[in-house]
Amino acid sequence: MLTSREHKSEDTTFRIGSTVVGRDFTIIAGPCAVEDEMTFLDTARLVKSEGAHILRGHVYKPRTSPYDFQGLKDDGFQFIMAAKENLNMPIVMEVTAIEYVPIVAEYADLVQVGARNMQHFELLKAVGRIRRPVLLKRHPAATLYEFLMAAEYILQEGNENVILCERGIRSFSDFSRYTLDLTIVPALKERTHLPVFVDPSHASGRSAYVPPLAKAARACGADGLILEVHPSPENARCDKDQALTPEIFKKLMHELTS
Ligand code: PEP
Ligand code: MN
């Protein structure tokens, strides 16, 4: 298997902006979705000043309900350009359909395949053919084997720069959105050379739980985190309960870097 340690024993590393993924502890942060220029640029400035390496800049949003905010779609690209020009920060953006792969690969420095699309095999093959690194999120019901085989589809097409991201699995928890499966971090590190990230925001769904889970993920050997941050979470157009306030994000970044 191309993803296995037997195939390649040394850790996969690749540069995105100022960070070397797989070597540094990489922080991705930003809003759940791009909402408007001011909010996005405010968030970008904030996360950059606190040391985040990559900015969340999602314009296509997969949402559980079709009545919820679906992202700005094409109207969001102008704000991505504004953030890039003003802050010179790499962007991660989700691709939700095969037809969006070219445009997302043009604007994003890191292309995300969301949890629900983890086994969208044609999409995996399509992102396997681009020259951008891919952040592949674990489906909430995927086994370790299924997760690795999803990554295998991307590597098979020639794209070797894949980040695996644990984002919570479905359990009987009635106190958090999903259950963060931290055990998969060392289990993956044992079996694969690919970098492993953790998303404590979507896993817990509650901002109060994000800092302890973020620190635990690091202690478990994760190579990086993806965090949702919003200047005023109460006004966020999606996932407001899990967005870190600027103050909590700042405190967490100090704790992670000290
Ligand atoms: C996201 O990171 O924006 C997201 C929708 O996460 P997930 O696919 O893990 O639910
Ligand atoms: Mn979100």
CSV table of C-alpha atoms and ligand atoms in Angstrom, one decimal:
chain,number,residue,atom,x,y,z
A,1,MET,CA,0.0,0.0,0.0
A,2,LEU,CA,1.3,3.5,-0.9
A,3,THR,CA,0.1,4.8,2.4
A,4,SER,CA,1.9,2.2,4.5
A,5,ARG,CA,5.1,2.5,6.5
A,6,GLU,CA,6.2,-0.7,4.8
A,7,HIS,CA,6.1,1.2,1.5
A,8,LYS,CA,7.8,4.3,2.9
A,9,SER,CA,9.2,4.3,6.4
A,10,GLU,CA,10.1,8.0,6.8
A,11,ASP,CA,7.4,10.6,7.6
A,12,THR,CA,5.9,12.5,4.6
A,13,THR,CA,6.6,16.2,4.9
A,14,PHE,CA,5.7,19.1,2.6
A,15,ARG,CA,5.8,22.8,2.8
A,16,ILE,CA,2.6,25.0,2.9
A,17,GLY,CA,3.6,28.7,3.3
A,18,SER,CA,5.7,29.0,6.4
A,19,THR,CA,5.0,25.6,7.8
A,20,VAL,CA,6.5,22.2,7.0
A,21,VAL,CA,3.6,19.8,7.5
A,22,GLY,CA,4.7,16.5,9.1
A,23,ARG,CA,7.7,18.2,10.7
A,24,ASP,CA,6.3,21.3,12.5
A,25,PHE,CA,3.2,21.4,14.7
A,26,THR,CA,0.9,23.1,12.1
A,27,ILE,CA,-2.1,25.2,13.1
A,28,ILE,CA,-5.0,25.7,10.7
A,29,ALA,CA,-7.6,28.2,12.0
A,30,GLY,CA,-10.4,30.4,10.8
A,31,PRO,CA,-14.1,30.6,10.5
A,32,CYS,CA,-16.4,27.6,9.6
A,33,ALA,CA,-17.3,29.5,6.4
A,34,VAL,CA,-16.3,32.7,4.7
A,35,GLU,CA,-19.2,35.0,5.5
A,36,ASP,CA,-18.3,38.6,4.4
A,37,GLU,CA,-15.1,40.5,3.7
A,38,MET,CA,-14.8,42.3,7.0
A,39,THR,CA,-15.4,39.3,9.2
A,40,PHE,CA,-13.1,37.1,7.1
A,41,LEU,CA,-10.2,39.6,7.1
A,42,ASP,CA,-10.7,40.3,10.9
A,43,THR,CA,-10.5,36.5,11.6
A,44,ALA,CA,-7.5,36.1,9.2
A,45,ARG,CA,-5.6,38.9,10.9
A,46,LEU,CA,-6.4,37.5,14.4
A,47,VAL,CA,-5.3,33.9,13.6
A,48,LYS,CA,-2.2,35.1,11.8
A,49,SER,CA,-1.1,37.3,14.6
A,50,GLU,CA,-1.5,34.5,17.1
A,51,GLY,CA,0.7,32.2,15.0
A,52,ALA,CA,-1.7,30.1,12.9
A,53,HIS,CA,0.0,28.9,9.7
A,54,ILE,CA,-3.0,28.2,7.4
A,55,LEU,CA,-6.4,30.0,7.2
A,56,ARG,CA,-9.7,28.2,6.9
A,57,GLY,CA,-11.4,29.8,3.8
A,58,HIS,CA,-14.4,27.6,3.0
A,59,VAL,CA,-16.8,28.9,0.4
A,60,TYR,CA,-18.6,25.6,-0.5
A,61,LYS,CA,-20.2,24.2,2.7
A,62,PRO,CA,-21.6,20.7,3.0
A,63,ARG,CA,-24.5,21.2,5.5
A,64,THR,CA,-26.8,18.7,7.1
A,65,SER,CA,-29.9,20.7,6.3
A,66,PRO,CA,-30.4,22.2,2.9
A,67,TYR,CA,-32.1,25.2,4.6
A,68,ASP,CA,-28.8,26.1,6.4
A,69,PHE,CA,-26.2,28.5,4.9
A,70,GLN,CA,-24.5,26.7,2.1
A,71,GLY,CA,-21.4,29.0,1.8
A,72,LEU,CA,-20.9,32.0,-0.5
A,73,LYS,CA,-19.8,29.7,-3.3
A,74,ASP,CA,-18.3,31.7,-6.3
A,75,ASP,CA,-19.0,35.0,-4.5
A,76,GLY,CA,-16.5,34.1,-1.8
A,77,PHE,CA,-13.4,33.9,-4.1
A,78,GLN,CA,-13.0,37.7,-4.0
A,79,PHE,CA,-12.6,37.6,-0.2
A,80,ILE,CA,-10.1,34.8,-0.5
A,81,MET,CA,-8.1,37.0,-2.9
A,82,ALA,CA,-8.3,39.9,-0.5
A,83,ALA,CA,-7.1,37.8,2.4
A,84,LYS,CA,-4.2,36.4,0.3
A,85,GLU,CA,-3.2,39.9,-0.9
A,86,ASN,CA,-3.4,41.5,2.5
A,87,LEU,CA,-2.1,38.7,4.7
A,88,ASN,CA,-0.1,36.4,2.5
A,89,MET,CA,-1.6,33.4,4.3
A,90,PRO,CA,-2.1,30.0,2.7
A,91,ILE,CA,-5.8,28.9,2.5
A,92,VAL,CA,-7.5,25.6,3.1
A,93,MET,CA,-10.8,25.3,1.2
A,94,GLU,CA,-13.2,22.4,0.9
A,95,VAL,CA,-14.1,20.8,-2.4
A,96,THR,CA,-17.6,19.3,-2.3
A,97,ALA,CA,-18.0,18.2,-5.9
A,98,ILE,CA,-15.8,17.0,-8.8
A,99,GLU,CA,-16.7,20.0,-10.9
A,100,TYR,CA,-15.3,22.4,-8.3
A,101,VAL,CA,-11.9,20.7,-8.2
A,102,PRO,CA,-10.2,23.1,-10.7
A,103,ILE,CA,-11.4,26.3,-9.2
A,104,VAL,CA,-10.7,25.2,-5.6
A,105,ALA,CA,-7.2,24.0,-6.6
A,106,GLU,CA,-6.6,27.4,-8.2
A,107,TYR,CA,-7.5,29.4,-5.0
A,108,ALA,CA,-6.6,27.0,-2.2
A,109,ASP,CA,-3.1,26.0,-1.0
A,110,LEU,CA,-4.6,23.0,0.7
A,111,VAL,CA,-7.7,21.2,-0.6
A,112,GLN,CA,-10.1,19.7,1.9
A,113,VAL,CA,-12.2,16.6,1.3
A,114,GLY,CA,-14.8,16.7,4.1
A,115,ALA,CA,-15.9,13.9,6.3
A,116,ARG,CA,-19.0,13.1,4.3
A,117,ASN,CA,-17.1,12.8,1.1
A,118,MET,CA,-14.4,10.5,2.5
A,119,GLN,CA,-15.6,7.7,0.3
A,120,HIS,CA,-16.6,9.7,-2.7
A,121,PHE,CA,-14.1,7.7,-4.7
A,122,GLU,CA,-14.4,9.7,-7.9
A,123,LEU,CA,-13.7,12.9,-6.0
A,124,LEU,CA,-10.7,11.3,-4.3
A,125,LYS,CA,-9.3,10.3,-7.7
A,126,ALA,CA,-9.9,13.9,-9.0
A,127,VAL,CA,-8.0,15.5,-6.1
A,128,GLY,CA,-5.3,12.8,-6.6
A,129,ARG,CA,-4.6,14.4,-10.0
A,130,ILE,CA,-4.1,18.0,-8.8
A,131,ARG,CA,-0.8,19.5,-7.6
A,132,ARG,CA,-2.1,20.7,-4.2
A,133,PRO,CA,-1.9,18.9,-0.9
A,134,VAL,CA,-5.1,17.4,0.3
A,135,LEU,CA,-6.6,17.4,3.8
A,136,LEU,CA,-8.8,14.2,4.0
A,137,LYS,CA,-11.2,14.1,6.9
A,138,ARG,CA,-12.3,10.9,8.4
A,139,HIS,CA,-16.0,9.9,7.9
A,140,PRO,CA,-17.7,9.7,11.4
A,141,ALA,CA,-18.3,6.0,10.8
A,142,ALA,CA,-15.1,5.0,9.0
A,143,THR,CA,-12.7,2.4,10.3
A,144,LEU,CA,-9.0,3.0,10.2
A,145,TYR,CA,-8.8,0.7,7.2
A,146,GLU,CA,-11.5,2.6,5.3
A,147,PHE,CA,-9.8,5.9,6.1
A,148,LEU,CA,-6.4,4.7,4.9
A,149,MET,CA,-7.9,3.2,1.7
A,150,ALA,CA,-9.6,6.5,1.0
A,151,ALA,CA,-6.2,8.2,1.2
A,152,GLU,CA,-4.8,5.3,-1.0
A,153,TYR,CA,-7.1,6.4,-3.8
A,154,ILE,CA,-5.5,9.9,-3.8
A,155,LEU,CA,-1.9,8.6,-3.6
A,156,GLN,CA,-2.6,6.1,-6.4
A,157,GLU,CA,-3.4,9.0,-8.8
A,158,GLY,CA,0.0,10.6,-8.0
A,159,ASN,CA,-0.7,13.1,-5.2
A,160,GLU,CA,1.4,12.0,-2.3
A,161,ASN,CA,0.8,15.1,-0.1
A,162,VAL,CA,-2.2,14.0,1.9
A,163,ILE,CA,-3.0,14.9,5.5
A,164,LEU,CA,-5.3,12.6,7.5
A,165,CYS,CA,-7.7,14.4,9.9
A,166,GLU,CA,-9.6,12.8,12.7
A,167,ARG,CA,-12.7,14.9,13.4
A,168,GLY,CA,-14.8,12.8,15.7
A,169,ILE,CA,-16.8,9.6,15.2
A,170,ARG,CA,-20.5,8.8,15.9
A,171,SER,CA,-21.0,7.3,19.3
A,172,PHE,CA,-23.7,7.3,22.0
A,173,SER,CA,-22.4,10.5,23.5
A,174,ASP,CA,-25.2,12.9,24.5
A,175,PHE,CA,-22.8,15.7,25.6
A,176,SER,CA,-20.8,16.4,22.5
A,177,ARG,CA,-21.4,16.5,18.8
A,178,TYR,CA,-19.2,13.5,18.0
A,179,THR,CA,-16.6,11.5,20.0
A,180,LEU,CA,-13.0,12.5,19.3
A,181,ASP,CA,-11.2,9.3,18.6
A,182,LEU,CA,-7.7,10.2,19.8
A,183,THR,CA,-6.6,6.5,19.7
A,184,ILE,CA,-6.5,6.7,16.0
A,185,VAL,CA,-3.7,9.2,16.1
A,186,PRO,CA,-1.0,6.8,17.4
A,187,ALA,CA,-2.6,4.0,15.5
A,188,LEU,CA,-2.3,5.9,12.2
A,189,LYS,CA,1.2,7.1,13.0
A,190,GLU,CA,2.2,3.5,13.5
A,191,ARG,CA,0.9,2.3,10.2
A,192,THR,CA,1.3,5.3,7.8
A,193,HIS,CA,3.9,7.9,6.9
A,194,LEU,CA,1.2,10.5,6.2
A,195,PRO,CA,0.8,13.4,8.6
A,196,VAL,CA,-2.2,13.2,11.0
A,197,PHE,CA,-4.2,16.2,12.2
A,198,VAL,CA,-7.1,16.6,14.6
A,199,ASP,CA,-10.2,18.7,14.4
A,200,PRO,CA,-11.4,19.2,18.0
A,201,SER,CA,-14.0,21.8,16.9
A,202,HIS,CA,-16.2,19.5,14.8
A,203,ALA,CA,-15.6,16.6,17.1
A,204,SER,CA,-16.9,18.3,20.2
A,205,GLY,CA,-19.2,20.9,18.8
A,206,ARG,CA,-18.6,23.0,21.9
A,207,SER,CA,-16.0,25.7,22.2
A,208,ALA,CA,-15.3,25.0,25.9
A,209,TYR,CA,-14.1,21.5,25.1
A,210,VAL,CA,-11.8,22.5,22.2
A,211,PRO,CA,-8.7,23.7,24.2
A,212,PRO,CA,-8.4,20.5,26.3
A,213,LEU,CA,-8.9,18.3,23.3
A,214,ALA,CA,-6.5,20.3,21.2
A,215,LYS,CA,-3.8,19.9,23.9
A,216,ALA,CA,-4.6,16.2,24.2
A,217,ALA,CA,-4.3,15.8,20.4
A,218,ARG,CA,-0.8,17.3,20.5
A,219,ALA,CA,0.1,15.0,23.4
A,220,CYS,CA,-1.0,12.0,21.4
A,221,GLY,CA,1.4,12.8,18.6
A,222,ALA,CA,-0.8,14.7,16.1
A,223,ASP,CA,1.0,16.8,13.5
A,224,GLY,CA,-1.4,19.6,13.6
A,225,LEU,CA,-4.9,21.0,14.4
A,226,ILE,CA,-7.7,22.6,12.5
A,227,LEU,CA,-9.7,25.0,14.7
A,228,GLU,CA,-12.8,27.1,14.2
A,229,VAL,CA,-12.4,30.7,15.3
A,230,HIS,CA,-14.8,33.6,14.9
A,231,PRO,CA,-14.5,37.3,16.1
A,232,SER,CA,-18.1,37.1,17.5
A,233,PRO,CA,-19.2,33.4,17.6
A,234,GLU,CA,-22.8,34.4,18.5
A,235,ASN,CA,-23.1,35.9,15.0
A,236,ALA,CA,-21.5,33.1,13.1
A,237,ARG,CA,-23.6,31.8,10.2
A,238,CYS,CA,-22.6,28.2,10.9
A,239,ASP,CA,-21.2,26.2,13.9
A,240,LYS,CA,-21.5,29.1,16.3
A,241,ASP,CA,-21.3,26.8,19.4
A,242,GLN,CA,-17.9,25.5,18.6
A,243,ALA,CA,-16.2,28.6,17.4
A,244,LEU,CA,-13.4,29.9,19.7
A,245,THR,CA,-13.6,33.5,20.7
A,246,PRO,CA,-10.4,35.6,19.9
A,247,GLU,CA,-9.6,35.5,23.7
A,248,ILE,CA,-9.8,31.7,24.0
A,249,PHE,CA,-7.9,31.2,20.8
A,250,LYS,CA,-5.1,33.4,21.9
A,251,LYS,CA,-4.9,31.6,25.3
A,252,LEU,CA,-4.8,28.2,23.6
A,253,MET,CA,-2.1,29.3,21.1
A,254,HIS,CA,0.0,30.4,24.0
A,255,GLU,CA,-0.5,27.1,25.8
A,256,LEU,CA,0.3,25.2,22.6
A,257,THR,CA,3.5,27.1,21.9
A,258,SER,CA,4.9,27.4,25.4
B,1,PEP,C1,-15.2,21.5,8.0
B,1,PEP,O1,-14.1,21.3,8.4
B,1,PEP,O2,-15.6,22.6,7.5
B,1,PEP,C2,-16.2,20.4,8.0
B,1,PEP,C3,-17.4,20.6,7.4
B,1,PEP,O3,-15.8,19.4,8.7
B,1,PEP,P1,-16.3,17.8,8.6
B,1,PEP,O4,-16.2,17.5,7.1
B,1,PEP,O5,-15.3,17.1,9.4
B,1,PEP,O6,-17.7,17.8,9.2
B,2,MN,MN,-17.8,24.0,10.8
